[in-house]
Coordinates of C-alpha atoms and ligand atoms in Angstrom, one line a residue:
X850 CA 64.3 -104.7 -42.0
X851 CA 64.0 -106.2 -45.0
X852 CA 63.5 -110.3 -45.3
X853 CA 62.7 -112.5 -48.2
X854 CA 62.4 -109.1 -50.4
X855 CA 59.5 -107.8 -47.9
X856 CA 60.1 -104.8 -45.9
X857 CA 58.8 -104.4 -42.0
X858 CA 57.1 -101.0 -42.8
X859 CA 57.0 -98.3 -39.7
X860 CA 54.1 -97.2 -39.0
X861 CA 52.3 -94.9 -36.3
X862 CA 48.4 -95.0 -34.9
X863 CA 45.7 -94.5 -37.9
X864 CA 43.8 -92.2 -36.6
X865 CA 41.1 -89.7 -38.4
X866 CA 42.6 -91.0 -41.8
X867 CA 46.2 -90.2 -41.0
X868 CA 49.1 -91.5 -39.0
X869 CA 50.3 -90.2 -35.7
X870 CA 52.7 -90.5 -33.4
X871 CA 51.5 -92.1 -29.7
X872 CA 51.2 -89.2 -27.4
X873 CA 53.9 -91.1 -25.2
X874 CA 55.8 -91.5 -28.7
X875 CA 56.5 -95.2 -26.9
X876 CA 56.7 -98.1 -29.3
X877 CA 56.6 -102.1 -29.2
X878 CA 59.3 -104.4 -30.7
X879 CA 57.7 -106.4 -32.7
X880 CA 59.7 -110.0 -32.2
X881 CA 59.7 -112.8 -35.2
X882 CA 58.7 -115.8 -33.3
X883 CA 60.9 -117.8 -36.0
X884 CA 63.8 -116.3 -34.9
X885 CA 63.4 -114.7 -31.7
X886 CA 64.7 -111.1 -33.3
X887 CA 63.5 -108.0 -33.2
X888 CA 62.2 -107.2 -36.7
X889 CA 60.6 -103.8 -36.2
X890 CA 57.8 -102.1 -33.6
X891 CA 55.2 -100.8 -33.3
X892 CA 53.4 -97.7 -31.9
X893 CA 51.9 -97.9 -28.2
X894 CA 48.6 -96.3 -27.8
X895 CA 47.6 -95.1 -24.3
X896 CA 44.4 -93.5 -22.8
X897 CA 45.5 -90.4 -24.2
X898 CA 45.7 -92.0 -27.7
X899 CA 42.3 -93.5 -27.5
X900 CA 40.2 -90.2 -26.3
X901 CA 41.7 -88.4 -29.8
X902 CA 40.7 -92.1 -31.7
X903 CA 37.2 -91.8 -30.1
X904 CA 36.6 -88.3 -31.2
X905 CA 37.6 -89.2 -34.2
X906 CA 35.1 -91.9 -34.4
X907 CA 32.2 -89.4 -33.2
X908 CA 33.2 -86.5 -35.5
X909 CA 32.8 -89.0 -38.6
X910 CA 29.2 -90.3 -37.7
X911 CA 28.2 -86.8 -37.5
X912 CA 29.4 -85.7 -41.0
X913 CA 27.7 -86.6 -43.9
X914 CA 30.3 -88.3 -45.7
X915 CA 30.8 -91.1 -43.5
X916 CA 27.7 -90.8 -40.9
X917 CA 24.9 -90.1 -44.2
X918 CA 26.6 -93.1 -46.2
X919 CA 23.8 -95.6 -47.8
X920 CA 24.8 -99.3 -47.1
X921 CA 25.7 -98.9 -51.1
X922 CA 27.9 -96.2 -50.9
X923 CA 29.8 -98.1 -48.0
X924 CA 29.8 -101.5 -50.1
X925 CA 32.1 -99.3 -52.7
X926 CA 34.8 -99.0 -50.2
X927 CA 34.4 -102.5 -48.8
X928 CA 35.1 -104.0 -52.4
X929 CA 38.1 -101.2 -52.4
X930 CA 39.9 -102.7 -49.3
X931 CA 38.9 -106.2 -50.6
X932 CA 41.0 -105.5 -54.3
X933 CA 43.7 -104.2 -52.3
X934 CA 44.2 -107.0 -49.5
X935 CA 44.3 -109.4 -52.7
X936 CA 46.8 -106.8 -54.9
X937 CA 49.3 -107.1 -51.9
X938 CA 48.2 -110.6 -50.4
X939 CA 51.7 -111.9 -50.9
X940 CA 53.4 -109.2 -49.3
X941 CA 50.9 -109.3 -46.3
X942 CA 50.9 -113.1 -45.9
X943 CA 55.0 -112.4 -45.4
X944 CA 54.3 -110.0 -43.4
X945 CA 51.5 -112.2 -41.0
X946 CA 54.4 -115.4 -41.0
X947 CA 56.8 -113.1 -39.8
X948 CA 54.9 -111.3 -37.1
X949 CA 52.7 -114.5 -35.7
X950 CA 54.6 -117.5 -36.9
X951 CA 51.6 -118.7 -39.0
X952 CA 52.6 -121.2 -42.5
X953 CA 52.6 -119.0 -45.4
X954 CA 50.5 -121.2 -46.7
X955 CA 47.8 -120.6 -43.6
X956 CA 48.8 -116.6 -44.1
X957 CA 47.6 -116.6 -47.6
X958 CA 44.3 -118.8 -47.1
X959 CA 43.7 -116.0 -44.6
X960 CA 44.0 -112.9 -46.9
X961 CA 42.1 -114.7 -49.1
X962 CA 39.3 -115.0 -46.6
X963 CA 39.9 -111.3 -45.3
X964 CA 39.3 -110.2 -48.7
X965 CA 36.4 -112.6 -49.2
X966 CA 34.7 -111.3 -45.7
X967 CA 34.9 -107.8 -46.9
X968 CA 33.2 -108.8 -50.5
X969 CA 30.5 -110.7 -47.9
X970 CA 29.6 -107.5 -45.8
X971 CA 29.9 -105.0 -48.9
X972 CA 27.2 -107.3 -50.0
X973 CA 25.1 -107.0 -47.1
X974 CA 25.8 -103.6 -46.5
X975 CA 24.0 -103.0 -50.1
X976 CA 21.0 -105.3 -49.0
X977 CA 20.8 -102.9 -45.9
X978 CA 19.4 -100.0 -48.0
X979 CA 16.0 -102.2 -48.5
X980 CA 15.4 -103.5 -44.8
X981 CA 16.3 -100.2 -43.2
X982 CA 13.0 -99.1 -42.3
X983 CA 10.2 -101.7 -41.8
X984 CA 6.6 -100.9 -41.7
X985 CA 5.2 -103.0 -39.3
X986 CA 1.3 -102.9 -39.7
X987 CA -0.6 -103.2 -36.0
X988 CA -4.0 -102.9 -38.2
X989 CA -5.2 -99.5 -36.2
X990 CA -6.3 -96.6 -37.7
X991 CA -4.7 -94.1 -35.4
X992 CA -1.0 -95.5 -35.9
X993 CA 1.6 -95.7 -38.4
X994 CA 4.6 -97.2 -37.0
X995 CA 8.0 -98.5 -38.6
X996 CA 10.9 -100.2 -37.4
X997 CA 14.7 -98.1 -38.2
X998 CA 18.0 -99.8 -38.6
X999 CA 20.5 -97.8 -37.7
X1000 CA 24.1 -97.9 -37.2
X1001 CA 25.6 -98.5 -33.5
X1002 CA 27.8 -96.0 -33.1
X1003 CA 31.0 -96.0 -32.1
X1004 CA 32.3 -99.1 -31.3
X1005 CA 35.8 -101.2 -29.9
X1006 CA 36.9 -104.0 -31.4
X1007 CA 39.4 -105.6 -29.6
X1008 CA 41.1 -108.9 -31.2
X1009 CA 43.9 -111.6 -30.8
X1010 CA 47.0 -112.6 -32.7
X1011 CA 46.1 -116.3 -33.9
X1012 CA 44.7 -115.0 -36.9
X1013 CA 45.7 -111.2 -36.8
X1014 CA 44.1 -109.6 -39.7
X1015 CA 41.4 -111.8 -39.9
X1016 CA 39.4 -111.9 -36.5
X1017 CA 40.0 -107.9 -36.9
X1018 CA 38.1 -108.1 -40.4
X1019 CA 35.2 -110.4 -38.6
X1020 CA 34.9 -107.7 -36.7
X1021 CA 35.9 -104.3 -39.0
X1022 CA 34.1 -105.5 -42.2
X1023 CA 30.7 -105.8 -40.5
X1024 CA 31.1 -102.7 -38.3
X1025 CA 31.6 -100.7 -41.5
X1026 CA 28.9 -102.3 -43.3
X1027 CA 26.5 -101.2 -41.0
X1028 CA 27.8 -98.4 -41.0
X1029 CA 29.4 -97.8 -37.1
X1030 CA 32.8 -95.6 -36.4
X1031 CA 35.7 -98.1 -35.3
X1032 CA 38.4 -98.1 -33.4
X1033 CA 40.4 -101.4 -33.9
X1034 CA 42.7 -102.6 -31.3
X1035 CA 44.7 -105.3 -32.3
X1036 CA 46.8 -107.7 -30.6
X1037 CA 50.3 -106.3 -29.4
X1038 CA 52.1 -109.1 -30.2
X1039 CA 51.0 -109.3 -34.1
X1040 CA 49.7 -106.1 -35.4
X1041 CA 51.8 -105.5 -38.5
X1042 CA 49.1 -106.3 -41.2
X1043 CA 46.5 -104.3 -39.3
X1044 CA 48.2 -101.4 -39.7
X1045 CA 48.6 -101.8 -43.3
X1046 CA 44.7 -102.4 -43.0
X1047 CA 44.8 -98.5 -42.1
X1048 CA 47.3 -97.7 -45.4
X1049 CA 44.6 -99.7 -47.5
X1050 CA 41.7 -97.1 -45.9
X1051 CA 44.1 -94.4 -46.3
X1052 CA 44.5 -94.9 -50.0
X1053 CA 40.8 -96.1 -50.9
X1054 CA 39.8 -92.9 -49.7
X1055 CA 38.1 -94.2 -46.9
X1056 CA 36.5 -91.0 -44.9
X1057 CA 38.8 -90.0 -41.6
X1058 CA 37.9 -91.3 -38.5
X1059 CA 35.4 -94.1 -39.8
X1060 CA 38.2 -96.9 -39.1
X1061 CA 41.1 -95.7 -36.6
X1062 CA 43.8 -98.1 -35.6
X1063 CA 45.4 -98.5 -32.4
X1064 CA 47.9 -100.8 -31.3
X1065 CA 49.1 -101.1 -27.9
X1066 CA 49.5 -103.1 -24.7
X1067 CA 46.0 -104.6 -23.3
X1068 CA 45.9 -102.8 -20.6
X1069 CA 47.5 -99.6 -22.0
X1070 CA 45.2 -99.4 -24.9
X1071 CA 42.9 -102.0 -24.7
X1072 CA 41.1 -101.0 -21.0
X1073 CA 40.5 -97.1 -21.4
X1074 CA 38.7 -98.2 -24.8
X1075 CA 36.4 -100.8 -22.6
X1076 CA 35.5 -98.4 -20.1
X1077 CA 35.2 -95.1 -22.6
X1078 CA 32.2 -93.5 -22.1
X1079 CA 31.9 -92.5 -25.6
X1080 CA 32.1 -96.0 -27.0
X1081 CA 29.0 -97.7 -27.5
X1082 CA 30.0 -101.2 -27.8
X1083 CA 33.2 -103.7 -27.6
X1084 CA 33.7 -106.6 -29.5
X1085 CA 36.0 -108.9 -28.3
X1086 CA 37.8 -112.2 -29.4
X1087 CA 40.8 -113.2 -27.0
X1088 CA 41.2 -115.2 -23.6
X1089 CA 38.3 -115.8 -21.0
X1090 CA 40.1 -113.6 -18.5
X1091 CA 40.6 -110.6 -20.4
X1092 CA 37.2 -111.1 -21.6
X1093 CA 36.0 -110.8 -17.6
X1094 CA 37.8 -107.7 -17.4
X1095 CA 36.2 -106.3 -20.6
X1096 CA 33.0 -107.4 -19.3
X1097 CA 33.2 -105.7 -15.9
X1098 CA 34.5 -102.4 -17.3
X1099 CA 31.7 -102.4 -19.9
X1100 CA 28.9 -102.8 -17.0
X1101 CA 30.1 -99.7 -15.0
X1102 CA 28.3 -98.1 -18.3
X1103 CA 26.2 -100.5 -19.2
X1104 CA 28.0 -101.1 -22.5
X1105 CA 27.0 -104.0 -24.4
X1106 CA 29.8 -106.2 -25.7
X1107 CA 30.1 -109.3 -27.4
X1108 CA 32.6 -112.4 -26.6
X1109 CA 34.2 -114.7 -28.5
X1110 CA 36.4 -116.5 -26.2
X1111 CA 38.5 -119.4 -25.6
X1112 CA 37.9 -123.1 -25.3
X1113 CA 38.4 -126.9 -24.7
X1114 CA 36.8 -128.6 -27.9
X1115 CA 36.1 -132.5 -28.1
X1116 CA 36.1 -134.8 -31.7
X1117 CA 34.1 -137.8 -31.0
X1118 CA 35.0 -140.9 -33.3
X1119 CA 33.2 -143.9 -34.0
X1120 CA 34.2 -146.8 -35.0
X1121 CA 31.6 -147.1 -38.1
X1122 CA 33.7 -144.8 -39.9
X1123 CA 34.6 -146.0 -43.3
X1124 CA 38.6 -144.8 -43.6
X1125 CA 40.4 -144.2 -40.5
X1126 CA 42.8 -142.1 -42.2
X1127 CA 40.7 -139.8 -43.3
X1128 CA 39.6 -139.6 -39.8
X1129 CA 43.1 -139.5 -38.3
X1130 CA 43.8 -136.4 -40.8
X1131 CA 40.6 -134.5 -39.3
X1132 CA 41.5 -135.2 -36.1
X1133 CA 45.0 -134.1 -36.7
X1134 CA 43.8 -130.5 -38.7
X1135 CA 41.6 -130.1 -35.9
X1136 CA 43.9 -130.0 -33.2
X1137 CA 47.8 -128.6 -35.3
X1138 CA 46.2 -126.7 -37.6
X1139 CA 47.8 -122.9 -37.4
X1140 CA 50.2 -124.8 -34.5
X1141 CA 46.9 -125.5 -31.9
X1142 CA 46.6 -122.0 -32.0
X1143 CA 43.1 -122.0 -32.7
X1144 CA 40.0 -121.2 -30.7
X1145 CA 37.9 -124.0 -31.8
X1146 CA 40.8 -126.4 -31.7
X1147 CA 39.5 -129.6 -30.8
X1148 CA 42.3 -130.9 -28.5
X1149 CA 40.4 -133.5 -27.1
X1150 CA 40.1 -137.0 -28.7
X1151 CA 37.0 -138.9 -27.6
X1152 CA 37.9 -142.3 -29.5
X1153 CA 35.7 -145.2 -29.5
X1154 CA 37.7 -148.0 -27.4
X1155 CA 37.2 -150.6 -30.2
X1156 CA 39.7 -148.5 -32.6
X1157 CA 41.6 -147.0 -30.5
X1158 CA 45.0 -148.6 -30.7
X1159 CA 44.9 -149.1 -34.5
X1160 CA 43.5 -145.2 -34.8
X1161 CA 46.5 -143.8 -32.3
X1162 CA 49.2 -145.6 -34.2
X1163 CA 48.3 -143.9 -37.4
X1164 CA 47.8 -140.7 -35.8
X1165 CA 51.2 -141.3 -34.6
X1166 CA 52.5 -142.0 -38.2
X1167 CA 50.6 -138.9 -39.2
X1168 CA 52.4 -136.7 -36.5
X1169 CA 55.6 -137.7 -37.1
X1170 CA 55.2 -136.7 -41.1
X1171 CA 54.3 -133.1 -40.3
X1172 CA 56.6 -130.9 -41.4
X1173 CA 57.8 -128.5 -38.8
X1174 CA 59.9 -125.2 -40.1
X1175 CA 60.6 -121.8 -40.7
X1176 CA 56.8 -121.0 -41.3
X1177 CA 58.4 -119.2 -44.5
X1178 CA 59.7 -122.4 -46.3
X1179 CA 57.7 -125.0 -49.2
X1180 CA 55.7 -127.3 -47.3
X1181 CA 56.0 -126.4 -44.0
X1182 CA 52.5 -127.7 -41.5
X1183 CA 53.7 -126.1 -38.4
X1184 CA 55.9 -123.1 -37.8
X1185 CA 56.8 -122.0 -33.9
X1186 CA 54.0 -120.6 -31.5
X1187 CA 53.8 -116.9 -31.5
X1188 CA 56.1 -115.7 -28.4
X1189 CA 58.2 -116.4 -25.7
X1190 CA 55.2 -116.1 -23.2
X1191 CA 53.3 -119.0 -25.2
X1192 CA 55.8 -121.6 -25.7
X1193 CA 56.9 -121.5 -22.3
X1194 CA 53.0 -122.0 -21.4
X1195 CA 53.0 -125.1 -23.7
X1196 CA 55.6 -126.3 -21.7
X1197 CA 54.2 -126.0 -18.6
X1198 CA 51.1 -127.5 -19.7
X1199 CA 52.8 -130.9 -20.6
X1200 CA 55.3 -130.8 -17.3
X1201 CA 52.0 -130.5 -15.3
X1202 CA 50.1 -133.4 -17.5
X1203 CA 53.5 -135.3 -16.8
X1204 CA 53.4 -135.0 -12.9
X1205 CA 49.3 -135.7 -12.9
X1206 CA 50.1 -138.8 -14.3
X1207 CA 49.1 -138.8 -17.7
X1208 CA 51.7 -139.8 -20.8
X1209 CA 53.1 -137.9 -23.0
X1210 CA 52.8 -140.5 -26.1
X1211 CA 54.9 -138.2 -28.6
X1212 CA 55.9 -134.7 -28.7
X1213 CA 56.7 -131.8 -26.4
X1214 CA 60.1 -131.3 -27.2
X1215 CA 62.1 -128.8 -29.3
X1216 CA 63.0 -130.5 -32.7
X1217 CA 66.1 -131.2 -32.7
X1218 CA 67.0 -129.3 -36.3
X1219 CA 65.2 -126.0 -34.6
X1220 CA 68.1 -124.4 -32.8
X1221 CA 66.4 -121.0 -32.4
X1222 CA 62.3 -120.1 -32.6
X1223 CA 59.5 -120.7 -30.1
X1224 CA 59.0 -124.4 -31.8
X1225 CA 57.9 -127.4 -30.2
X1226 CA 56.6 -130.6 -31.8
X1227 CA 53.0 -131.5 -31.7
X1228 CA 51.9 -133.5 -28.6
X1229 CA 50.0 -136.6 -28.1
X1230 CA 48.7 -137.6 -24.7
X1231 CA 47.1 -140.4 -23.3
X1232 CA 46.4 -141.4 -19.9
X1233 CA 44.5 -138.4 -19.2
X1234 CA 41.1 -138.5 -16.5
X1235 CA 38.9 -136.1 -16.3
X1236 CA 40.0 -134.3 -13.3
X1237 CA 43.6 -133.3 -14.9
X1238 CA 44.0 -129.6 -16.0
X1239 CA 45.4 -130.8 -19.8
X1240 CA 41.8 -132.5 -20.0
X1241 CA 39.9 -129.3 -18.6
X1242 CA 41.9 -125.9 -19.5
X1243 CA 42.6 -124.6 -23.0
X1244 CA 46.7 -124.7 -24.0
X1245 CA 46.5 -123.1 -27.3
X1246 CA 49.2 -124.8 -28.5
X1247 CA 49.7 -128.3 -30.5
X1248 CA 48.5 -130.3 -28.0
X1249 CA 46.1 -133.5 -28.6
X1250 CA 44.4 -135.1 -25.4
X1251 CA 43.2 -138.5 -25.6
X1252 CA 40.4 -140.6 -24.0
X1253 CA 38.3 -143.7 -24.9
X1254 CA 34.6 -144.6 -24.5
X1255 CA 32.9 -147.6 -24.8
X1256 CA 28.6 -145.9 -25.5
X1257 CA 27.5 -142.9 -26.9
X1258 CA 25.9 -141.6 -23.5
X1259 CA 29.2 -142.2 -22.5
X1260 CA 30.8 -140.3 -25.6
X1261 CA 28.4 -137.2 -24.8
X1262 CA 29.2 -137.0 -21.3
X1263 CA 33.0 -137.1 -22.0
X1264 CA 32.3 -134.4 -24.8
X1265 CA 30.4 -131.8 -22.6
X1266 CA 32.2 -132.2 -19.9
X1267 CA 34.2 -128.8 -20.1
X1268 CA 33.0 -124.7 -19.0
X1269 CA 33.5 -124.0 -22.4
X1270 CA 31.1 -124.1 -25.3
X1271 CA 32.5 -123.1 -28.7
X1272 CA 32.7 -126.0 -30.9
X1273 CA 32.2 -129.9 -31.4
X1274 CA 32.9 -132.9 -34.2
X1275 CA 31.5 -135.8 -34.8
X1276 CA 32.8 -138.6 -37.3
X1277 CA 30.7 -141.3 -37.7
X1278 CA 28.8 -142.6 -40.7
X1279 CA 25.2 -143.2 -39.2
X1280 CA 23.3 -140.0 -39.9
X1281 CA 20.8 -140.4 -36.9
X1282 CA 23.6 -140.6 -34.7
X1283 CA 25.0 -137.4 -36.1
X1284 CA 21.5 -135.6 -35.4
X1285 CA 21.8 -137.1 -32.1
X1286 CA 24.9 -135.7 -31.3
X1287 CA 24.2 -132.2 -32.7
X1288 CA 21.4 -132.0 -30.5
X1289 CA 23.4 -133.3 -27.4
X1290 CA 26.6 -131.1 -28.2
X1291 CA 26.6 -128.0 -25.9
X1292 CA 28.5 -125.8 -28.4
X1293 CA 27.9 -123.0 -31.0
X1294 CA 29.7 -125.1 -33.5
X1295 CA 29.2 -128.2 -34.6
X1296 CA 31.2 -130.3 -37.5
X1297 CA 29.8 -133.5 -39.1
X1298 CA 32.6 -135.7 -40.3
X1299 CA 35.0 -132.7 -40.5
X1300 CA 36.7 -130.3 -37.9
X1301 CA 37.8 -126.5 -38.7
X1302 CA 36.0 -125.4 -41.4
X1303 CA 35.1 -121.8 -41.4
X1304 CA 33.0 -119.9 -43.8
X1305 CA 31.9 -116.4 -43.0
X1306 CA 28.0 -117.2 -44.2
X1307 CA 27.5 -118.8 -40.9
X1308 CA 27.3 -117.8 -37.4
X1309 CA 30.7 -118.2 -35.0
X1310 CA 30.5 -117.8 -31.5
X1311 CA 29.9 -120.1 -28.3
X1312 CA 28.0 -120.8 -25.2
X1313 CA 29.1 -121.2 -21.4
X1314 CA 32.7 -119.6 -21.2
X1315 CA 33.0 -119.3 -24.5
X1316 CA 31.1 -116.0 -24.8
X1317 CA 28.5 -114.9 -26.3
X1318 CA 27.3 -112.8 -29.2
X1319 CA 28.0 -114.2 -32.7
X1320 CA 30.8 -113.1 -35.5
X1321 CA 30.1 -113.6 -39.3
X1322 CA 27.0 -113.6 -41.3
X1323 CA 24.1 -111.9 -41.1
X1324 CA 24.6 -112.2 -37.0
X1325 CA 27.9 -110.4 -37.4
X1326 CA 26.3 -107.3 -38.8
X1327 CA 23.0 -107.5 -36.8
X1328 CA 25.5 -107.3 -33.5
X1329 CA 26.6 -103.4 -35.3
X1330 CA 23.1 -101.9 -35.4
X1331 CA 20.4 -100.2 -33.0
X1332 CA 16.8 -101.1 -33.7
X1333 CA 14.8 -98.2 -33.3
X1334 CA 10.9 -98.6 -33.3
X1335 CA 9.1 -95.4 -34.5
X1336 CA 5.2 -94.5 -33.6
X1337 CA 3.3 -92.0 -35.1
X1338 CA 0.0 -91.1 -33.9
X1339 CA -1.4 -89.9 -36.9
X1340 CA -5.9 -89.5 -35.7
X1341 CA -6.9 -85.9 -35.9
X1342 CA -8.9 -86.9 -32.4
X1343 CA -7.9 -86.4 -29.0
X1344 CA -6.1 -88.6 -26.9
X1345 CA -8.9 -88.1 -24.4
X1346 CA -7.3 -89.8 -21.5
X1347 CA -7.5 -86.5 -18.6
X1348 CA -10.4 -83.7 -19.0
X1349 CA -9.9 -81.1 -20.7
X1350 CA -9.7 -77.8 -18.8
X1351 CA -12.0 -76.0 -21.2
X1352 CA -14.8 -78.3 -20.7
Ligands
NAD2490 N1 36.2 -117.5 -30.0 C1 37.1 -117.7 -31.2 O1 36.3 -116.8 -32.0 C2 38.7 -116.8 -31.1 C3 38.8 -116.8 -32.0 C4 41.2 -116.1 -31.8 C5 41.0 -116.5 -30.6 N2 40.4 -116.7 -29.3 C6 40.7 -116.7 -27.8 O2 41.9 -115.4 -27.8 C7 42.7 -116.1 -27.3 C8 43.9 -116.1 -27.3 O3 44.7 -114.9 -28.0 P1 45.3 -113.7 -26.8 O4 45.8 -114.2 -26.4 O5 45.4 -112.6 -27.9 O6 44.0 -113.2 -25.6 P2 44.3 -111.9 -24.8 O7 42.5 -111.9 -24.0 O8 45.4 -112.0 -24.2 O9 44.3 -110.5 -26.0 C9 43.3 -110.6 -26.6 C10 43.4 -108.5 -26.7 O10 42.8 -108.1 -25.8 C11 43.6 -107.3 -25.5 N3 43.3 -106.9 -23.7 C12 44.8 -107.7 -23.0 N4 44.1 -107.2 -22.0 C13 43.1 -106.4 -22.2 C14 42.8 -105.6 -21.1 N5 42.7 -105.5 -19.9 N6 41.3 -104.8 -21.4 C15 41.4 -104.3 -22.9 N7 41.9 -105.1 -24.0 C16 43.1 -106.0 -23.4 C17 44.7 -107.6 -25.8 O11 46.0 -106.6 -26.2 C18 44.9 -108.1 -27.1 O12 44.6 -106.9 -28.3 C19 42.5 -117.2 -26.4 O13 41.7 -117.9 -25.7 C20 41.5 -118.3 -27.8 O14 40.7 -119.4 -27.7 C21 38.9 -117.1 -29.2
LIG2491 N1 38.9 -120.7 -38.7 C1 39.2 -119.4 -37.8 C2 39.4 -120.0 -36.6 C3 39.0 -118.5 -35.5 C4 39.3 -118.8 -34.3 O1 40.5 -118.6 -33.5
NA2492 NA1 55.2 -111.0 -33.4

């Protein structure tokens, strides 16, 4: 099928550098959330395909063309992948929007980020060569010691649908930079661009088995990957309940995992801000970008009482001004949510909030001009108390709930009143106050006078129920390395612990 001159490719599983039909030959329909139409299908892997892919990955590590590469050689592959992404940027961005409902503007920005992330880890792969072997001086004549940093092995990478290719890249790029062999399992709700990454790897001649891509359902393809005895690590981004299942499966084999899970992040706004509209726009972007389907979305607005009324008036004006349309339309700022399931989930959160006594200040209905598609107006909810579901649980949709505070202490308490710990934002021009909040916020990411800007040089991840481990930056590479100590006895003297029988 071709939409707006972009053909939806029909692919198989990408295993051992080739396209391969799933053993059970099943496929899953691709649904365009803007039209609810089936626009193609993807292969559905099962445990049998996982076995084949894991075997291909292990063989890649044993072969010199992947297992013995230097970081500099791997960097060449990563740079070639980045170049191909940019070459196909406009087509890939359109495919991403058709599959996930992201606005074309955001999908195009994602493709730039994807290419930049591959470039960044190419640099780190090169730098790894000089850090591969680090001598450690014990100041002892009889021992020579050093530490090796080696690829961890075969890694399973399980990713979500909200930034389909970007979330995959945050894991694939460092895993390949480290020299691991990887099996990527993207989300069944948006896999098109991840499969195209397979075609790109084939075109640039990435050695067979270094990256394998298995699309399919979580329980059928993700679960056997998590519990596979020959997979050395699972790096996961997705929901908390799936994270628990993956950690439980991995625990049986003492397999390491890293978990990037959900959040219910706060944005605290003080009355000392110079420009109300600038703060309003950050609050809006912090919660409604990507139609609110962002793990770090600052979906709890905690606003100082003295400016709350004026702030909300302006927030309302800005919100009404957001263009909701087909994500491929120019200037679209809010597309549909990803699936019918997600749509129903968002609506249920709104009706529960109403039933619990909260006020829907704005939104929450289907926009009148859009008869089809999983569209919902952005929603602002007030009269919220801290025992309500809408305060406590991640919606993963364009839903902002609002609470006011009087004092700094109260603001900190409200901000940290969550089981999650991914991100927090503060808007204030008081530098010392911002420092106090940076220390007090119980999260892995702090934004000061902004919300959401993300840079691949910086560590990404959370604490509490948002998971553990970090993607991105040098931390994102470390997690794919095994640290090996080597201790050599260099003396000619006997160790002399036991009595020699010859004496
Ligand atoms: N912290 C972060 O960096 C970050 C980034 C993006 C999304 N997220 C989180 O992701 C969630 C939304 O994504 P989602 O709906 O795709 O999450 P999800 O947990 O439903 O699915 C994520 C992935 O796990 C797979 N999966 C499902 N069941 C599985 C199982 N039993 N075993 C192994 N794999 C399984 C899915 O097929 C998919 O590929 C939100 O909670 C969001 O906060 C977190
Ligand atoms: N800006 C990227 C956020 C990734 C998580 O959802
Ligand atoms: Na889709």
